[in-house]
Amino acid sequence: MHSIALAPAPTTADVPSNEPIAATAAEVPPTLRPHAEYDLRLLDDPQEWSAFSRPSTSGPHCWESSVVIEGMHCAACSLTVEDALTRIPGVISAQVGAASHRAKVVWSDQHVLPSAWMQAVQGSGYRAVPANDAFASERRKQETRQALWRWLVAGLCMMQVMMYAYPAYVALPGDLSGEMEQLLRWASWVLSLPVMLFSCGPFFRNAWRDITQARVSMDLPVALGIAITFAMSTAGTFEPAGVFGHEVYFDSLTMFVFFLLTGRWLELRLRDRTAGSLEALMNRLPDSVERLLADGSFERVAVRRVVVGDVLRVHPGETFAADGTVHSGETQVDEALLTGESHPLSRGVGSQVLSGSHNLSSTVQVRVERTGEATRFAEIVALMESASATKPAGAMLADRLAKPFLIGVLLAAAGAGAWWWGRDPGHALMVAVAVLVVTCPCALSLATPAAMLASAGALARGGVLVRRLQALEALAGVDTLVFDKTGTLTRDAMVLGAVTVRPGASAEEALAMAAALGCHSLHPVSRALAVAQAHAQTKSGGVGASNPWECAAVTEHSGQGVSGQARNSRHSGSDGTVSLRLGSARFCGVEVQQVGVAGLSAYLADEKGWFATFELKEDLRPEAAAAVAALAANGVAVHMLSGDTVDSVARVAAQAGIVHAQGGCSPDDKLVFMRTLQSQGHHVAMVGDGLNDGPVLAGADVSFTFGRSVPLAQSKADFVILGEQLMSVVQALALSRRTMSIVRQNLWWALLYNAACVPLAVVGLLPAWLAGLGMATSSLLVVLNALRLARAPSLKKVL
């Protein structure tokens, strides 16, 4: 993954007709980059596709692209863009998020190229740019600055117009002469011109685009309301004796525009905060890196030129551009965004580093093992892109209702104006304006996606990626949760339990002998014994203490154990050498009935026979019991299903505090159990990480898996936990319930606002400026309420 920048279209004078068009970001003057028109043909080069696209599972030669749609303001805009995209032959599907302004486009490279469907977006009046365009942030800042200038001009003019309108409100009959009143009207008209020509420019441009393309969006009723108010007030200014001459509404006009721009600007700032955090992730990789050459020197190359096997030099403060292994040096790295680990981690020679993580302390050299789409970073970006473009069910319903609702608004405004026209044409037009403004469905269309996106962002910062926004709604209704055992409630490794030795021997000596032999094997039992001995030695002898036993002529017997010659380095002569066997009872020649066994055990034997028995236990995650207790406190019943033995499952269940546990389950058994719970009316969530968990993860109402899980398990899961914390499940559950509570608050607010204000506008009791204030405030309150979810979840709040 790397950031790209679309270059300005070269002119025919710049590029010979017989040469291909090509340009790089470095060749473009910085002052021109955010303003220029871009040549979309640059994106038709297949070498550029990997920057903003990835192969799609929809079929061969299919790609899934993530783009940002600029110029959108409402749900109707997102539907317009979707329609424009899906009409292009070769575009398989398109999904546009109204709140995130991001689109996911699936297309076939055999029928269409990116420039074609991006041009279709431009033809509909919007603009599509790659989601990791290097200049997106700069364009967003420019858009924010322009919005601020429009707001400042509207505010300044509004204050002046209000000052000129004030005498008409407080003057008694005869206080103002006709000439003075007309002078104040002319002054107000002049001050309203900058508002109309500059501040209202985007509304009129978008409305004209809607009219020319025979469609409707939120800007059309707004622009109509503004234009009607200004035209009517202008007529009253130029012809005081005419039908509209008894009153002008420049104060209402400028106040309405000011309030509307205030809401737009604040929404833009709040949305940019979310978009900026996602772009910060997507543009996390550097544009270039230092690569080691054969002569020992380094050259700086583009990230896309890095291949597996290259050695890269990464300085403090830089980001690792690929997954790899530290070749030389030692440093501290920050992997918080990738693994959920909040503390810096030490990485030395032989340690793995992940692309997207930060080098904190010293320069290291890294040998590249995975690049591009194969990296962990690319997988995380793909998950976040997919989530940002998906739509919750409530948002999809609001989107579908947006266009019919806006058409209904136009008809209602026309009907209200016609009803009042016979009594007072001026009042009739202002009633129509109030209806046009107050009923714009901004708050309703933002109610669900704003909360969902804020929640997904908070979970991502807490180490949980949301693959489908709809899953947040489903998770809030979960009343039963099923855990897998191995790798979920327990770690992959085992830990040492009790040690039983023959008379005259010590447990410490037996563990040292077994560890000396086991360190030559990669078997989980051998690793567990080696780790246990290292901890015991460190505890008794301090840091740096070594095992006195050494082994030679070690042979590993597949499926049985390890044998070798061991010698105590503290003993001189040959008396200290013994033949050892470590492994199963049969391999060691041990009669289990004589030495006893408790669950999973390994045995150590010498020339005299049995020497020691090591009881091994699965390593239960330290937070497992707390997570189960927290789930129970939140009213969630907890079950455990595992393919392991019944005794092992019962032992882990007792340690974790799980009452309902079942062992010896096949993948089909797990799925049958899940469906039985669902048939009883339960909403079930599944937490698993193995290949055999794929069917049950797909069948659950909601599913969790871990970032290190196999790809099949991740593809079936709704939530991916980047770290190893089971408490992340509890956090996600609590935040999902809070999210749905805020969604309901937003929906009720939007509905009550419209139910209260629409009748007032129709009967003529709601002036235009107050309608504009209500619409802007309503949308702003919905967004601010949703942003309460934006803070990363806290364990203290969850528990």
Short mmCIF file of C-alpha atoms in Angstrom, two decimals, residues 32-207:
data_model
loop_
_atom_site.label_atom_id
_atom_site.label_comp_id
_atom_site.label_asym_id
_atom_site.label_seq_id
_atom_site.Cartn_x
_atom_site.Cartn_y
_atom_site.Cartn_z
CA LEU A 32 -0.97 23.69 -8.76
CA ARG A 33 -1.62 20.27 -7.27
CA PRO A 34 -4.84 20.86 -5.32
CA HIS A 35 -6.36 23.13 -7.96
CA ALA A 36 -5.60 21.43 -11.25
CA GLU A 37 -7.82 19.21 -13.33
CA TYR A 38 -6.41 15.71 -13.30
CA ASP A 39 -5.84 13.31 -16.16
CA LEU A 40 -7.65 10.18 -15.07
CA ARG A 41 -5.92 8.19 -17.81
CA LEU A 42 -2.90 7.95 -15.52
CA LEU A 43 -4.91 5.53 -13.38
CA ASP A 44 -5.50 3.16 -16.31
CA ASP A 45 -1.95 1.86 -15.98
CA PRO A 46 -2.25 -1.57 -14.26
CA GLN A 47 0.86 -0.74 -12.23
CA GLU A 48 -1.13 2.00 -10.51
CA TRP A 49 -4.10 -0.16 -9.59
CA SER A 50 -2.48 -1.69 -6.52
CA ALA A 51 -2.29 1.79 -4.97
CA PHE A 52 -6.05 2.09 -4.59
CA SER A 53 -7.43 -1.33 -5.61
CA ARG A 54 -7.07 -5.00 -4.74
CA PRO A 55 -8.20 -8.18 -6.49
CA SER A 56 -11.85 -8.91 -5.79
CA THR A 57 -13.44 -12.22 -4.88
CA SER A 58 -16.27 -11.44 -7.33
CA GLY A 59 -14.44 -13.29 -10.08
CA PRO A 60 -11.33 -13.36 -12.26
CA HIS A 61 -10.08 -10.03 -13.62
CA CYS A 62 -12.21 -8.22 -11.00
CA TRP A 63 -10.89 -5.44 -8.79
CA GLU A 64 -12.24 -3.69 -5.71
CA SER A 65 -11.34 -0.01 -5.54
CA SER A 66 -11.68 2.41 -2.66
CA VAL A 67 -12.24 6.05 -3.63
CA VAL A 68 -13.28 9.28 -1.94
CA ILE A 69 -16.26 11.13 -3.43
CA GLU A 70 -15.86 14.89 -3.22
CA GLY A 71 -18.80 17.29 -3.43
CA MET A 72 -21.43 15.19 -1.65
CA HIS A 73 -23.73 16.70 0.99
CA CYS A 74 -26.56 14.25 1.64
CA ALA A 75 -27.94 10.74 1.18
CA ALA A 76 -29.48 11.67 -2.16
CA CYS A 77 -25.99 12.55 -3.40
CA SER A 78 -24.71 9.08 -2.51
CA LEU A 79 -27.53 7.46 -4.44
CA THR A 80 -26.80 9.65 -7.45
CA VAL A 81 -23.15 8.58 -7.45
CA GLU A 82 -24.13 4.92 -7.06
CA ASP A 83 -26.50 5.18 -10.01
CA ALA A 84 -23.85 6.86 -12.16
CA LEU A 85 -21.33 4.11 -11.36
CA THR A 86 -23.60 1.12 -11.82
CA ARG A 87 -24.73 2.37 -15.25
CA ILE A 88 -21.17 1.90 -16.58
CA PRO A 89 -20.70 -1.50 -18.32
CA GLY A 90 -18.08 -3.44 -16.42
CA VAL A 91 -18.87 -1.97 -13.00
CA ILE A 92 -20.21 -4.92 -11.02
CA SER A 93 -21.28 -3.08 -7.87
CA ALA A 94 -20.86 0.27 -6.15
CA GLN A 95 -21.55 1.32 -2.58
CA VAL A 96 -21.22 4.93 -1.42
CA GLY A 97 -21.33 6.00 2.22
CA ALA A 98 -23.15 9.32 2.70
CA ALA A 99 -21.48 10.00 6.06
CA SER A 100 -17.95 8.87 5.19
CA HIS A 101 -17.98 10.13 1.56
CA ARG A 102 -16.17 6.95 0.57
CA ALA A 103 -17.10 4.49 -2.17
CA LYS A 104 -16.28 0.85 -2.80
CA VAL A 105 -16.39 0.01 -6.51
CA VAL A 106 -16.05 -3.52 -7.89
CA TRP A 107 -15.17 -3.59 -11.59
CA SER A 108 -13.83 -5.91 -14.30
CA ASP A 109 -10.63 -4.90 -16.06
CA GLN A 110 -11.82 -6.76 -19.19
CA HIS A 111 -14.73 -4.37 -19.71
CA VAL A 112 -13.82 -1.04 -18.12
CA LEU A 113 -10.85 0.96 -16.84
CA PRO A 114 -10.77 3.23 -13.77
CA SER A 115 -10.81 6.43 -15.82
CA ALA A 116 -14.19 5.46 -17.32
CA TRP A 117 -16.10 5.00 -14.10
CA MET A 118 -14.33 7.93 -12.44
CA GLN A 119 -15.34 10.08 -15.41
CA ALA A 120 -18.93 8.90 -14.89
CA VAL A 121 -18.76 10.25 -11.34
CA GLN A 122 -17.48 13.58 -12.65
CA GLY A 123 -20.26 13.61 -15.23
CA SER A 124 -22.81 13.36 -12.43
CA GLY A 125 -21.37 16.50 -10.83
CA TYR A 126 -19.05 14.98 -8.22
CA ARG A 127 -15.44 13.89 -8.14
CA ALA A 128 -13.83 10.51 -7.40
CA VAL A 129 -10.22 10.37 -6.23
CA PRO A 130 -8.24 7.37 -4.94
CA ALA A 131 -8.76 6.91 -1.23
CA ASN A 132 -5.02 7.22 -0.57
CA ASP A 133 -4.41 10.17 -2.88
CA ALA A 134 -1.48 12.07 -1.44
CA PHE A 135 -3.21 15.42 -2.06
CA ALA A 136 -6.59 14.53 -0.51
CA SER A 137 -5.68 16.11 2.81
CA GLU A 138 -4.55 19.31 1.10
CA ARG A 139 -7.77 19.53 -0.90
CA ARG A 140 -9.78 18.98 2.27
CA LYS A 141 -7.96 21.82 3.97
CA GLN A 142 -8.64 24.06 0.97
CA GLU A 143 -12.32 23.13 1.06
CA THR A 144 -12.43 23.92 4.77
CA ARG A 145 -10.77 27.29 4.23
CA GLN A 146 -13.25 28.20 1.48
CA ALA A 147 -16.15 27.16 3.70
CA LEU A 148 -14.75 29.31 6.49
CA TRP A 149 -14.45 32.33 4.20
CA ARG A 150 -18.05 31.89 2.99
CA TRP A 151 -19.21 31.64 6.59
CA LEU A 152 -17.25 34.77 7.62
CA VAL A 153 -18.63 36.82 4.71
CA ALA A 154 -22.17 35.68 5.50
CA GLY A 155 -21.72 36.48 9.18
CA LEU A 156 -20.31 39.95 8.56
CA CYS A 157 -23.03 40.83 6.06
CA MET A 158 -25.72 39.39 8.32
CA MET A 159 -24.68 41.64 11.21
CA GLN A 160 -24.74 44.71 8.98
CA VAL A 161 -28.11 43.81 7.45
CA MET A 162 -29.55 43.18 10.93
CA MET A 163 -28.32 46.62 11.96
CA TYR A 164 -30.18 48.19 9.01
CA ALA A 165 -33.30 46.09 9.63
CA TYR A 166 -33.46 46.87 13.33
CA PRO A 167 -35.06 50.35 12.97
CA ALA A 168 -37.98 48.88 11.03
CA TYR A 169 -38.68 46.46 13.90
CA VAL A 170 -38.66 49.03 16.71
CA ALA A 171 -39.91 52.17 14.94
CA LEU A 172 -43.38 53.40 15.73
CA PRO A 173 -45.68 54.64 12.96
CA GLY A 174 -44.26 57.89 11.61
CA ASP A 175 -40.77 57.42 13.06
CA LEU A 176 -39.26 56.36 9.74
CA SER A 177 -39.77 58.41 6.61
CA GLY A 178 -40.29 56.65 3.30
CA GLU A 179 -36.94 57.87 2.04
CA MET A 180 -35.12 56.55 5.10
CA GLU A 181 -36.86 53.17 4.93
CA GLN A 182 -36.01 52.89 1.23
CA LEU A 183 -32.38 53.81 1.92
CA LEU A 184 -32.13 51.05 4.53
CA ARG A 185 -33.59 48.58 2.03
CA TRP A 186 -31.04 49.54 -0.60
CA ALA A 187 -28.21 49.19 1.90
CA SER A 188 -29.50 45.75 2.89
CA TRP A 189 -29.77 44.74 -0.77
CA VAL A 190 -26.17 45.79 -1.46
CA LEU A 191 -24.90 43.87 1.58
CA SER A 192 -26.86 40.80 0.53
CA LEU A 193 -25.10 40.64 -2.83
CA PRO A 194 -21.80 39.18 -1.47
CA VAL A 195 -23.85 36.57 0.38
CA MET A 196 -25.69 35.61 -2.80
CA LEU A 197 -22.70 35.74 -5.15
CA PHE A 198 -20.04 34.23 -2.89
CA SER A 199 -21.42 32.54 0.23
CA CYS A 200 -24.31 30.85 -1.58
CA GLY A 201 -22.24 29.81 -4.60
CA PRO A 202 -22.09 26.06 -3.78
CA PHE A 203 -25.85 25.87 -3.21
CA PHE A 204 -26.65 27.39 -6.59
CA ARG A 205 -24.04 25.35 -8.48
CA ASN A 206 -25.32 22.09 -6.98
CA ALA A 207 -28.94 23.05 -7.58
#
